[in-house]
Short mmCIF file of C-alpha atoms in Angstrom, two decimals:
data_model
loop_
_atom_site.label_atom_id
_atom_site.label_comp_id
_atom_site.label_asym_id
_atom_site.label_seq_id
_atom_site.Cartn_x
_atom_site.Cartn_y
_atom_site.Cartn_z
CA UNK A 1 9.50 1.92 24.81
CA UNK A 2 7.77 5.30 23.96
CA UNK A 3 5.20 7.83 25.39
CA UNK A 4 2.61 9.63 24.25
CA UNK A 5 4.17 12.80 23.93
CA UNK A 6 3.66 14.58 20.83
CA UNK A 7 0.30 16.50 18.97
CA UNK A 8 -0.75 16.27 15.42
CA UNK A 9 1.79 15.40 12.30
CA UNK A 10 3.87 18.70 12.65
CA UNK A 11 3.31 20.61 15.59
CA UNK A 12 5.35 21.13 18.88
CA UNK A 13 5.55 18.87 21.78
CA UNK A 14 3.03 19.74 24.50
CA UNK A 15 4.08 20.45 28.08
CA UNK A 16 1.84 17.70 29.16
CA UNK A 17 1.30 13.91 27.92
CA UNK A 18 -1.85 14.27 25.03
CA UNK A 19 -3.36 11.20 26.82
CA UNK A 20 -3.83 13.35 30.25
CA UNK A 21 -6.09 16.14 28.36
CA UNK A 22 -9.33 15.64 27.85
CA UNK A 23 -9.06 16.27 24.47
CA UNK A 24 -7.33 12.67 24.02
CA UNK A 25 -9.27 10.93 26.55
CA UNK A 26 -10.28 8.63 23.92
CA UNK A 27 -6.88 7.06 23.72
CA UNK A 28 -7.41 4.93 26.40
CA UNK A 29 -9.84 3.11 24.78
CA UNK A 30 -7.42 1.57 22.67
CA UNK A 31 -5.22 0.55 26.11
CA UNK A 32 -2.83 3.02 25.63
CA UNK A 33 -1.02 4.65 28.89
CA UNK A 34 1.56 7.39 29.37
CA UNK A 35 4.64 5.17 29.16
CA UNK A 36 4.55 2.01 26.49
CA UNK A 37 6.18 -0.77 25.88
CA UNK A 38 7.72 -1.48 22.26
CA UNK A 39 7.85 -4.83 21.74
CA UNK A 40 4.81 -7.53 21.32
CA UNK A 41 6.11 -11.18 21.68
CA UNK A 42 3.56 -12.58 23.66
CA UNK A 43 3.23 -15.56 26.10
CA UNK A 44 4.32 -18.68 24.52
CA UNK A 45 1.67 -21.45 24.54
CA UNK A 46 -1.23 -23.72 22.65
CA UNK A 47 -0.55 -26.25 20.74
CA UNK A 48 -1.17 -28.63 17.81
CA UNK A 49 -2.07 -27.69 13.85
CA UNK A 50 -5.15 -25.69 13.17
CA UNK A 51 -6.74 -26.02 9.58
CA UNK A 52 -7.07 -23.45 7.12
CA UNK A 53 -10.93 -22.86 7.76
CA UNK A 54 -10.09 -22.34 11.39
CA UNK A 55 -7.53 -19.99 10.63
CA UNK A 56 -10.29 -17.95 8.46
CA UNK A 57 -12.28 -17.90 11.87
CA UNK A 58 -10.17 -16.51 13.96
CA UNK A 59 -9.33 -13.56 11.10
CA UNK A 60 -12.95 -13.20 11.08
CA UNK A 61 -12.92 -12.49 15.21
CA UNK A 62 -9.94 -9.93 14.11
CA UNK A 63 -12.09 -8.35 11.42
CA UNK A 64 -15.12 -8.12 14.40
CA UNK A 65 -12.83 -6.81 16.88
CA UNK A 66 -11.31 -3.90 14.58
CA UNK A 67 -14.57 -2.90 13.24
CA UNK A 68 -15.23 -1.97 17.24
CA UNK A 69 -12.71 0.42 17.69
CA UNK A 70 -12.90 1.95 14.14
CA UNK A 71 -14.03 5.08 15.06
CA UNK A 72 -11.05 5.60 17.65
CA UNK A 73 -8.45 3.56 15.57
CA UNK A 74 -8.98 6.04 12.70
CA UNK A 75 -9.05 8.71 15.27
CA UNK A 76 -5.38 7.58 15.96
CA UNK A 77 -4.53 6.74 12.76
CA UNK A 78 -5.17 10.71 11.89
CA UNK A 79 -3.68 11.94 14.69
CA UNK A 80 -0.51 10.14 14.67
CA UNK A 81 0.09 10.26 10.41
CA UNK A 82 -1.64 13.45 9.64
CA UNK A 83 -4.01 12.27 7.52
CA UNK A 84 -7.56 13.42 7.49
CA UNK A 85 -10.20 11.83 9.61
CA UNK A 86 -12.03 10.02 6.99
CA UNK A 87 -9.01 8.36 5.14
CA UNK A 88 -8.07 7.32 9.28
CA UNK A 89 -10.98 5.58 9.21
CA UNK A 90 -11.16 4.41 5.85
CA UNK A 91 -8.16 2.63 6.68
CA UNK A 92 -9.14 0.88 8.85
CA UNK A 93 -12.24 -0.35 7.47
CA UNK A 94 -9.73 -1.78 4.52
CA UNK A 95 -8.01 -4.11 7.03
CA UNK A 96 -11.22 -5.02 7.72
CA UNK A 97 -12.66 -5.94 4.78
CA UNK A 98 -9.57 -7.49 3.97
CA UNK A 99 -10.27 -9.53 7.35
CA UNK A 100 -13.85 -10.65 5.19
CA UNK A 101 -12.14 -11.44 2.35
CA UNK A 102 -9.38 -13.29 4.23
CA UNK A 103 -12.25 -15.69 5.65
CA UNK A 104 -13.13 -16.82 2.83
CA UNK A 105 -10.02 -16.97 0.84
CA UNK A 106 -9.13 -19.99 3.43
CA UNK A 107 -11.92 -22.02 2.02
CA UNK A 108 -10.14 -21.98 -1.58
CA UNK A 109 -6.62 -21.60 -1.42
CA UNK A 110 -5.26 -24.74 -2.59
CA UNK A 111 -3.52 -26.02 -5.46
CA UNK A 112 -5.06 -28.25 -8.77
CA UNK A 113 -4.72 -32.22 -9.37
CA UNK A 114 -2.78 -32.25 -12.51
CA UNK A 115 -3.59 -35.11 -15.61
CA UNK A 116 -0.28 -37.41 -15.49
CA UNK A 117 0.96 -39.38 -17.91
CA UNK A 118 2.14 -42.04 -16.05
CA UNK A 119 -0.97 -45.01 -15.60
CA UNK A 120 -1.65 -45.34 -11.78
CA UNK A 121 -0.39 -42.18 -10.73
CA UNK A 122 -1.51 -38.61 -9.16
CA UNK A 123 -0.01 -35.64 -9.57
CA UNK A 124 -1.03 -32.70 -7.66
CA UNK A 125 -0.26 -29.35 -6.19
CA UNK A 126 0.56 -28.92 -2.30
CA UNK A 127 0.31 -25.32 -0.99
CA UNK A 128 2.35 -24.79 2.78
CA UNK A 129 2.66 -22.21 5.01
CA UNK A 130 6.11 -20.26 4.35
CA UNK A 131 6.87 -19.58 8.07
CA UNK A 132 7.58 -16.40 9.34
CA UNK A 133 6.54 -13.12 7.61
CA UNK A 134 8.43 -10.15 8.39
CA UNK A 135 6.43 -6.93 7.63
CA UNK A 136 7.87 -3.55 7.14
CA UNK A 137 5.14 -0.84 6.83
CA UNK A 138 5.46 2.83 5.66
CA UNK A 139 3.99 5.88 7.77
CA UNK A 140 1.41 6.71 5.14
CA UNK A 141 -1.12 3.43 5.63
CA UNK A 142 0.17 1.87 8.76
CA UNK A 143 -3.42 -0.43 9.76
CA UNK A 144 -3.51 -0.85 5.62
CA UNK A 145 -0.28 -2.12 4.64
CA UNK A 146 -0.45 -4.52 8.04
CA UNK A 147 -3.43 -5.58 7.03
CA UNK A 148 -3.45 -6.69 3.78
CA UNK A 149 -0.41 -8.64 4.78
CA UNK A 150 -1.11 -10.21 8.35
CA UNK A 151 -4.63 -11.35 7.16
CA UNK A 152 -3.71 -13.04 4.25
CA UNK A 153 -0.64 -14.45 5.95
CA UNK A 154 -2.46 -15.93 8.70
CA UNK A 155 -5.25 -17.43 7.05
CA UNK A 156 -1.98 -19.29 5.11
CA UNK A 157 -0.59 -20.85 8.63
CA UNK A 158 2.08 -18.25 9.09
CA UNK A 159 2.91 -16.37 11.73
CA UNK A 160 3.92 -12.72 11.54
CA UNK A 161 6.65 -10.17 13.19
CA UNK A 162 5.76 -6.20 12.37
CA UNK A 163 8.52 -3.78 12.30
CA UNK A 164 6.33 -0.20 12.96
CA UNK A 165 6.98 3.11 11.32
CA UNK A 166 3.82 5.03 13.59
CA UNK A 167 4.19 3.55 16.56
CA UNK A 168 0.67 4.04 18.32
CA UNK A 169 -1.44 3.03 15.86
CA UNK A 170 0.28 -0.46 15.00
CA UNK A 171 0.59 -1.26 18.52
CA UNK A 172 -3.11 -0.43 19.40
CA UNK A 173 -4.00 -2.95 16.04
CA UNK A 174 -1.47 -5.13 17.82
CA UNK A 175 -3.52 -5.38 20.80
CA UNK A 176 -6.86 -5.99 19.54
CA UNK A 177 -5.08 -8.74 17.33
CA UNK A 178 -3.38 -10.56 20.39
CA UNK A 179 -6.09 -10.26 22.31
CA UNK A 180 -7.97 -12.41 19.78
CA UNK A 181 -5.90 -14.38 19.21
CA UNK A 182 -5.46 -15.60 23.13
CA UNK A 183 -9.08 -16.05 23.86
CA UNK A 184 -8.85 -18.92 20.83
CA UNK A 185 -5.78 -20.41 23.07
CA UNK A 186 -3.42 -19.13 20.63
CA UNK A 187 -0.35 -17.11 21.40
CA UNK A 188 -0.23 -13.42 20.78
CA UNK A 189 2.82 -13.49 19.79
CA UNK A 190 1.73 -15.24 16.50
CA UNK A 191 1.86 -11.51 15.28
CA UNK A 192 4.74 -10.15 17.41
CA UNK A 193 5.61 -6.89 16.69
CA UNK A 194 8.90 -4.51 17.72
CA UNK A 195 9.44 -0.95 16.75
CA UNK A 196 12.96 0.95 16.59
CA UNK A 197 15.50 2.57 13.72
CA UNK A 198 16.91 1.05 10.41
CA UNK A 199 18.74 -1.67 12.21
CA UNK A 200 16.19 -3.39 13.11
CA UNK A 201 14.63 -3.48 9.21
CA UNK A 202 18.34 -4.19 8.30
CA UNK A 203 18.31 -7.59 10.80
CA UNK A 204 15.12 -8.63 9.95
CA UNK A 205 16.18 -8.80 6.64
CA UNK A 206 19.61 -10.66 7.23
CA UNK A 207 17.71 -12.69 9.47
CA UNK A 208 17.18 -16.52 7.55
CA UNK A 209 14.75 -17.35 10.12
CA UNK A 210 12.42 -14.92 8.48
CA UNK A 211 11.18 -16.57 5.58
CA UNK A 212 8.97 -13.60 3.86
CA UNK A 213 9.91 -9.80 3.75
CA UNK A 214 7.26 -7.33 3.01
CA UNK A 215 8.33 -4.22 2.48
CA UNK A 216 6.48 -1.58 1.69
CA UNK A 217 8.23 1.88 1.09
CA UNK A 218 10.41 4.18 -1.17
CA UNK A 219 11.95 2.47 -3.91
CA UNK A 220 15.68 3.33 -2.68
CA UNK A 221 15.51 1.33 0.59
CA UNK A 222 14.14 -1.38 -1.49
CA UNK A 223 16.41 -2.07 -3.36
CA UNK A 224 18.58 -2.34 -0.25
CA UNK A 225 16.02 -4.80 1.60
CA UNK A 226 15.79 -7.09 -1.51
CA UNK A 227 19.91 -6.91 -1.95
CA UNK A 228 20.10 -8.12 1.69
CA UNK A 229 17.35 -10.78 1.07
CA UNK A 230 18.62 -12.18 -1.81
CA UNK A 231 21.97 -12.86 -0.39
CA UNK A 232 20.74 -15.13 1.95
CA UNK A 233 17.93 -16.87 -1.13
CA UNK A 234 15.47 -15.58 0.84
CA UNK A 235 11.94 -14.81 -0.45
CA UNK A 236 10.75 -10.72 -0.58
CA UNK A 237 7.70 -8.93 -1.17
CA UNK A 238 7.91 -5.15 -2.47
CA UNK A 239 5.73 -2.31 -2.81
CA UNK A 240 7.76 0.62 -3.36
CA UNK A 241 7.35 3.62 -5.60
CA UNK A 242 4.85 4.87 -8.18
CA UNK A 243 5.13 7.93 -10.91
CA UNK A 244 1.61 6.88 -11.71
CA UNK A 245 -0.03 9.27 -15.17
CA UNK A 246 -3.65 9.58 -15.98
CA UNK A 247 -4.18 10.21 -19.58
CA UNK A 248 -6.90 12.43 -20.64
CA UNK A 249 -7.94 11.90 -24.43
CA UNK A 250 -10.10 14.30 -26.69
CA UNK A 251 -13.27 12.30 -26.17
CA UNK A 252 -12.76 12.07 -22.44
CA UNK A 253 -15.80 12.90 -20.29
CA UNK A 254 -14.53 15.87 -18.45
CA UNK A 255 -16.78 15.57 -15.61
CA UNK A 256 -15.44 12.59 -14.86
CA UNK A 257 -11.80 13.79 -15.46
CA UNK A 258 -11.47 16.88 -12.91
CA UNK A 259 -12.87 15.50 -10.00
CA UNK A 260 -10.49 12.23 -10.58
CA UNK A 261 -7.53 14.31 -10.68
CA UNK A 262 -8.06 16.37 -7.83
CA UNK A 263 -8.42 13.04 -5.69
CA UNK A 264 -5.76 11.23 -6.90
CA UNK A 265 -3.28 14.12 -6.86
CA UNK A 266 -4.62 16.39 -3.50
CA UNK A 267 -5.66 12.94 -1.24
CA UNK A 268 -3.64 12.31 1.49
CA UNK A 269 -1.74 15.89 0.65
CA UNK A 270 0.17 13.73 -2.14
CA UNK A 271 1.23 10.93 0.25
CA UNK A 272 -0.16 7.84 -1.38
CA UNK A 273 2.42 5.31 -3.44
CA UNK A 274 -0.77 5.37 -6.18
CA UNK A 275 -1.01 9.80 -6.42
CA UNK A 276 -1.62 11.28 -9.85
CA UNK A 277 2.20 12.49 -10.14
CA UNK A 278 1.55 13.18 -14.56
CA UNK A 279 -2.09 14.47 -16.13
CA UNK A 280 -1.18 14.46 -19.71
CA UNK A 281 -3.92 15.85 -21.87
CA UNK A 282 -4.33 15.93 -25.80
CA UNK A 283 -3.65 19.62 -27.07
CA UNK A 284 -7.18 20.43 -27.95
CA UNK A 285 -8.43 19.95 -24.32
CA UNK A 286 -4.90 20.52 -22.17
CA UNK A 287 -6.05 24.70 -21.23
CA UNK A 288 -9.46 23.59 -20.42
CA UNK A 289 -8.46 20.87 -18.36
CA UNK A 290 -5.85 22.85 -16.43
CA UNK A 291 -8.31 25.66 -16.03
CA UNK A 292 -10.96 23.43 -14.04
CA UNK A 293 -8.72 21.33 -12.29
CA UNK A 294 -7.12 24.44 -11.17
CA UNK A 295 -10.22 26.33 -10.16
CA UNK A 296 -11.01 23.24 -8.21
CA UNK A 297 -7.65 23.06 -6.34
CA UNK A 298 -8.26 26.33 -5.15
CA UNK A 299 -11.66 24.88 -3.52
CA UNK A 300 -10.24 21.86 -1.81
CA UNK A 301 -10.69 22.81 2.05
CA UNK A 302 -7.55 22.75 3.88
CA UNK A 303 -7.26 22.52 7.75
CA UNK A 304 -7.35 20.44 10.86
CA UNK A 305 -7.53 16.28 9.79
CA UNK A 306 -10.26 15.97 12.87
CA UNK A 307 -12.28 18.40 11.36
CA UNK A 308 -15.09 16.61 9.12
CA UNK A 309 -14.96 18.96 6.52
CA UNK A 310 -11.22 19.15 5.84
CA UNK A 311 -10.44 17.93 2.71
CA UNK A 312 -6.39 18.23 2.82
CA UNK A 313 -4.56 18.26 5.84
CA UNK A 314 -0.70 17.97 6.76
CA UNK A 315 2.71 16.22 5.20
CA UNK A 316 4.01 13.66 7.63
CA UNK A 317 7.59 15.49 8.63
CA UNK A 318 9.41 18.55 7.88
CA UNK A 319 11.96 17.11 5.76
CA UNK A 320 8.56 16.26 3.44
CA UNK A 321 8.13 20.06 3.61
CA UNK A 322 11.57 20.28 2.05
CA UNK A 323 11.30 18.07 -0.61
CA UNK A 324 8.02 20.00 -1.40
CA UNK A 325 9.95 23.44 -1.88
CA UNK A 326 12.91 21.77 -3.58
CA UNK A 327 11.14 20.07 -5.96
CA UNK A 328 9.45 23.27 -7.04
CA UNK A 329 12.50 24.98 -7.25
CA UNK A 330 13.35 22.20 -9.80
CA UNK A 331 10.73 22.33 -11.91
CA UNK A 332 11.03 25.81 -12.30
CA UNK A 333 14.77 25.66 -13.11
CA UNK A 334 12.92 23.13 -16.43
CA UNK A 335 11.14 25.31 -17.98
CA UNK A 336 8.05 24.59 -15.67
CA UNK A 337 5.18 27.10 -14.83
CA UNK A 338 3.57 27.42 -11.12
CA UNK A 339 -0.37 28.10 -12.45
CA UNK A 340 -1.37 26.84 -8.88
CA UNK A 341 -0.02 26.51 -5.10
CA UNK A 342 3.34 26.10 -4.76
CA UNK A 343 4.12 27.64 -1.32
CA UNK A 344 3.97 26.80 1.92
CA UNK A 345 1.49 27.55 4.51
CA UNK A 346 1.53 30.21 7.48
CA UNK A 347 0.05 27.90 10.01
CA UNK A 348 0.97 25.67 12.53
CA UNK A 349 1.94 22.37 10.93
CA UNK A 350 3.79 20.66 8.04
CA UNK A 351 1.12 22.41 5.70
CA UNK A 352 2.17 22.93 2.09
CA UNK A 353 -0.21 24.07 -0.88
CA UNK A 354 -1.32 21.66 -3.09
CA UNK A 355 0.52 22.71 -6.63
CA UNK A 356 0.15 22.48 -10.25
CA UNK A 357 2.84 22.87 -12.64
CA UNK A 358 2.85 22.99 -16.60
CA UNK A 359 5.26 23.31 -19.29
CA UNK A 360 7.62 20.54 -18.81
CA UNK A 361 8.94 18.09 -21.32
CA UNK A 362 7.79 14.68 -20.56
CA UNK A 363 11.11 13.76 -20.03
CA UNK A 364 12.13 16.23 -17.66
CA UNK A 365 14.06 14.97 -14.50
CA UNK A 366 12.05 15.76 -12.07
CA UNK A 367 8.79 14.77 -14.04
CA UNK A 368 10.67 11.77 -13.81
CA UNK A 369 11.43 11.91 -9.78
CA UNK A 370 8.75 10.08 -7.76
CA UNK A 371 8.43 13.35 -4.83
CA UNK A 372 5.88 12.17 -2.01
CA UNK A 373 4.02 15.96 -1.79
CA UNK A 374 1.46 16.86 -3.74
CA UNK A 375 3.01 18.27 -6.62
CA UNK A 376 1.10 17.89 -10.46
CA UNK A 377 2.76 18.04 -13.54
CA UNK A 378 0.72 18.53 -16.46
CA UNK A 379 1.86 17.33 -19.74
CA UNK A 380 0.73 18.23 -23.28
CA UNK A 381 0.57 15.36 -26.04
CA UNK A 382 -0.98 14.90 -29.47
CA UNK A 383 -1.30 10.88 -30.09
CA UNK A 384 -1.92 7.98 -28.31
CA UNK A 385 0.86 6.10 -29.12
CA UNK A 386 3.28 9.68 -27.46
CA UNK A 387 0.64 9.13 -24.54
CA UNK A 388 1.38 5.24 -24.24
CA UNK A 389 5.18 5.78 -24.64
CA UNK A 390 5.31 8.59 -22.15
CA UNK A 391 3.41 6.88 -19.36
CA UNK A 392 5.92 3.72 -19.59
CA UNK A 393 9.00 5.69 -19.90
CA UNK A 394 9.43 6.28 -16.20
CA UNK A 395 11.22 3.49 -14.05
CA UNK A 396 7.98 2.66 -11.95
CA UNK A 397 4.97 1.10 -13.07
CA UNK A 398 2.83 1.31 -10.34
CA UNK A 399 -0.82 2.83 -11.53
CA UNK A 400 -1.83 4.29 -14.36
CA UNK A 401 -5.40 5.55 -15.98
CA UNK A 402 -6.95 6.47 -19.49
CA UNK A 403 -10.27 8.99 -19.53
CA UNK A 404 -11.61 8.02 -23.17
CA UNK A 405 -14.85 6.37 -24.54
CA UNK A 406 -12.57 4.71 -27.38
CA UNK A 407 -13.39 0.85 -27.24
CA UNK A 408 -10.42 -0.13 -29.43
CA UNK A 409 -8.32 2.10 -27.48
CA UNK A 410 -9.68 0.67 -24.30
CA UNK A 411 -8.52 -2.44 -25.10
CA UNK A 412 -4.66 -1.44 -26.80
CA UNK A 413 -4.28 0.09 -23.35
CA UNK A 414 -5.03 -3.25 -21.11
CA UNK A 415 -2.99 -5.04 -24.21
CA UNK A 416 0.51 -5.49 -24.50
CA UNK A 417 1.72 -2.40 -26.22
CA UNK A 418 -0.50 -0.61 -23.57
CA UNK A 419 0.34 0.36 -20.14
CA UNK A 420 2.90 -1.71 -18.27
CA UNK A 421 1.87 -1.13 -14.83
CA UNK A 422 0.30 -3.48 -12.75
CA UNK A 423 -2.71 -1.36 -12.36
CA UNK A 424 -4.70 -0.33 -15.24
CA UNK A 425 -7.57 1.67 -15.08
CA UNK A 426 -9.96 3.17 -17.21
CA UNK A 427 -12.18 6.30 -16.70
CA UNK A 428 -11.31 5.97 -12.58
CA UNK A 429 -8.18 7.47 -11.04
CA UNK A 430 -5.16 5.83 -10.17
CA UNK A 431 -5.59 5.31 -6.69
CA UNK A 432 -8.40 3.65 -4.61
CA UNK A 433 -7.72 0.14 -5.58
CA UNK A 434 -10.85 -2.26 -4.41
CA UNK A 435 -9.02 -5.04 -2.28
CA UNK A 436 -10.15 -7.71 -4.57
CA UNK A 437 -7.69 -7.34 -6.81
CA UNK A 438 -3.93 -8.07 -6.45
CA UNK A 439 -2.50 -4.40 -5.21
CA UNK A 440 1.69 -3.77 -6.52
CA UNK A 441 3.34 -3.10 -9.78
CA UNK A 442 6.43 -3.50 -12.52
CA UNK A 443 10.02 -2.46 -12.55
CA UNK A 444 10.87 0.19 -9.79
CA UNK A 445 7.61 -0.50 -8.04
CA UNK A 446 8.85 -4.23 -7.08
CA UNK A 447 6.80 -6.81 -8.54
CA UNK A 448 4.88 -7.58 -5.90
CA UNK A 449 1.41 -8.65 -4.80
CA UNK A 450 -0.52 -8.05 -1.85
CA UNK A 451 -4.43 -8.55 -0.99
CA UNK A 452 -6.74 -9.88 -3.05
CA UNK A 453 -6.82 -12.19 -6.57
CA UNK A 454 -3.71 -14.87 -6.10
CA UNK A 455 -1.47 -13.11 -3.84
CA UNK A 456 -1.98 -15.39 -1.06
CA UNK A 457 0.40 -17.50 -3.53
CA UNK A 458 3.70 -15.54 -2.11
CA UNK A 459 2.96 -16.30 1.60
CA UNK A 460 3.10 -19.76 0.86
CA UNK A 461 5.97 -22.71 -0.59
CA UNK A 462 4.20 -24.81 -3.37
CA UNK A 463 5.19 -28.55 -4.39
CA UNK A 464 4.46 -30.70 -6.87
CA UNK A 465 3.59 -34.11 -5.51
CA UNK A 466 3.42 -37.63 -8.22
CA UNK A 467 1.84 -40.15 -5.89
CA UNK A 468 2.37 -43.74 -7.21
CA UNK A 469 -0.93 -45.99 -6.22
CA UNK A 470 -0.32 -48.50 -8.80
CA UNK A 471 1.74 -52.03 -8.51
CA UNK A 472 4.16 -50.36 -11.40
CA UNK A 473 7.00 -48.01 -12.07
CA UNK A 474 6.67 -46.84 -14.91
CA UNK A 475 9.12 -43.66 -15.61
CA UNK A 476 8.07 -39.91 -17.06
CA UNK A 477 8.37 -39.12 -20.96
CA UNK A 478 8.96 -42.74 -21.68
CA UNK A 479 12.08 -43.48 -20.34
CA UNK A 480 12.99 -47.35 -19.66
CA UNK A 481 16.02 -47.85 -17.24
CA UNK A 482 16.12 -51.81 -16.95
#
């Protein structure tokens, strides 16, 4: 149960509920009143199976339904998380093209018919729903993170139970996706949904009747999800952590190169698991570089998230604020150089400088310390193969990004004594991943999949099936038992 009490990401309660004013009168739109309820389980009901195809129709309905309420729904998503209005609504418009792609995907997924060596037989691959997917979102993409998963595990005959960070937003996408879901004589509570502390994370991943845990969030609590998971066999999903590098050779196209880094580095204030944490830059460009990247810094516009020109807006919470000024502190302490930022703000709001900091050894702890602000430490090296070895050295392998027009070293970077993160870029920045590809990386990071390529594969259980339509038995690899 919970009320809409509080402002933007940062600032004071108001003396009066934000849906009264005027100001928020647009929060009704989404069904939203001054006291809420905080669990979704719906009205029991319907019956029999509904094919894949089907299930693609009624995501498509969902896709429709949030592509009404964009506007507002990104409204929310920037007023609840901080972030600024354009990446609300950008959001949003990734659950629903993950919605489109979702539609189609249940026209394919399916599994091959395999050669078998045994006269009269069939052997091929059956592809079931797993059950019930638990999803555990983070406060930085909270209509995202759902999304990727619920459409993808719905179109896959699964139903789904959210555990919310921001607790507005994923009950408003909650709405519009019950609602959908019971004009098609469905149950809402298909994709049930229940907000709370860490106990409730903690049950749902104790609980065996929850087949799938999705997790997406720091690398530390994790670990812990996939400890608890495992000890029951259960199956996990994780998209934790990224100390993601772009690597700026001599040949790089620098116009490319500055506005990349200030994107990936300064979007969402430093708040996305795929920010530019590491710009290394060969030796012969590194001042250069540094020079325009910090000259554009200084031009990013910082200021309300509503506000359609505001570039860079708030961190999430004070203790983000923190971490922000203790991390600096750090870096200092290791022989690093503030040449930009590195303060906080005098304003209302969790507002911190975006920051720039050279001199560090590659290897320096906190280069190596995955901080969610945004924080940039620039790194000087002289070959590729220092570059390569640097960017892997860290214990995540989430993103990672080359700026060179080097063919050969194109292709040693996708290879296999390239980059070991599970996404590789070239001459783009490390975040903004299209949803067509599978999204999640190595090590640290988790090994998981979501969206797009094969990832439907880990909401499902797969088994091999020999189907005997001849009169005969005869055994595999030649084995006679008479």
């Amino acid at each position: 149960h919970w009320r809409m009490s509080r402002g933007p990401s940062g600032t004071a309660a108001m003396s009066t509920l934000l849906i009264n004013q005027p100001k928020y009168a647009w929060l009704k739109e989404l069904g939203l009143s001054e006291d809420n309820d905080g669990v979704y389980n719906g009205n029991w009901g319907g019956k029999g199976e509904i094919p894949a195809p089907k299930r693609g129709e009624i995501v498509r309905q969902i896709g429709d339904a949030l592509r009404k309420k964009i506007k507002v729904l990104g409204s929310l998503v920037s007023l609840e998380m901080g972030k600024i209005y354009v990446e609300g609504v950008g959001e949003v418009q990734e659950y629903v093209d993950v919605c489109d792609y979702a539609v189609g995907l249940s026209r394919m997924i399916g599994g091959p018919v395999l050669p078998s060596e045994r006269p009269g037989h069939a052997l091929i691959e059956m592809w079931n729903p797993v059950g019930l997917v638990g999803i555990i979102t983070a406060f930085n993409f909270p209509v995202a993170v759902y999304g990727w998963n619920n459409a993808i595990a719905l179109i896959c005959g699964n139903v789904c139970l959210c555990w919310i960070v921001l607790i507005c937003v994923r009950a408003c996408s909650n709405r519009i996706v019950a609602e959908v879901l019971e004009q098609n004589n469905l149950p809402g509570a298909i994709c049930s949904m229940t907000c709370g502390g860490a106990d409730i994370g903690t049950a749902m991943s104790k609980d065996e009747r929850v087949d799938l845990v999705s997790f997406t969030g720091s690398t530390h609590v994790g670990k812990m999800v996939a400890m608890l998971v495992q000890e029951r066999f259960g199956r996990n999903l994780l998209e934790l952590g990224g100390n993601n590098a772009i690597i700026v050779f001599e040949d790089a196209d620098l116009n490319l190169v500055v506005p990349s880094a200030v994107f990936a580095s300064v979007g969402t204030a430093g708040q996305r698991c795929t920010t530019t944490r590491r710009l290394m830059l060969h030796g012969s460009i590194h001042d250069v570089v540094v020079e325009r990247v910090a000259k554009a810094y200084k031009q990013v516009r910082i200021g309300d998230p509503w506000d359609p020109s505001t570039m860079y807006g708030p961190l999430h919470t004070k203790q983000a604020v923190d971490q922000y000024l203790a991390a600096i502190e750090q870096a200092k302490q290791q022989g690093g150089t503030v040449v930009c930022g590195g303060k906080v703000m005098d304003r209302p709001g969790n507002y911190v400088e975006p920051t720039i900091i050279t001199g560090l050894a590659h290897d320096a702890p906190i280069v190596h310390t995955e901080t969610f602000v945004p924080i940039l430490y620039v790194l000087k090296f002289q070959t590729e193969e220092e570059a390569f070895a640097w960017n892997n050295e860290v214990k995540q392998g989430l993103s990672s990004s080359i700026f060179t027009k080097d063919m050969g070293r194109v292709f040693r970077w996708l290879g296999p004594k390239g980059s070991d993160c599970g996404i590789v870029n070239v001459n783009i920045p490390t975040s903004g991943a299209e949803i067509g590809g599978a999204f999640g990386g190595e090590k640290h990071t988790g090994g998981g999949r979501e969206s797009g390529s094969d990832s439907w594969k880990q909401y499902m259980r797969r088994s091999t099936c020999t189907i005997n339509y001849s009169k005969d038995l005869p055994l595999a690899q030649g084995i006679k038992f008479e």
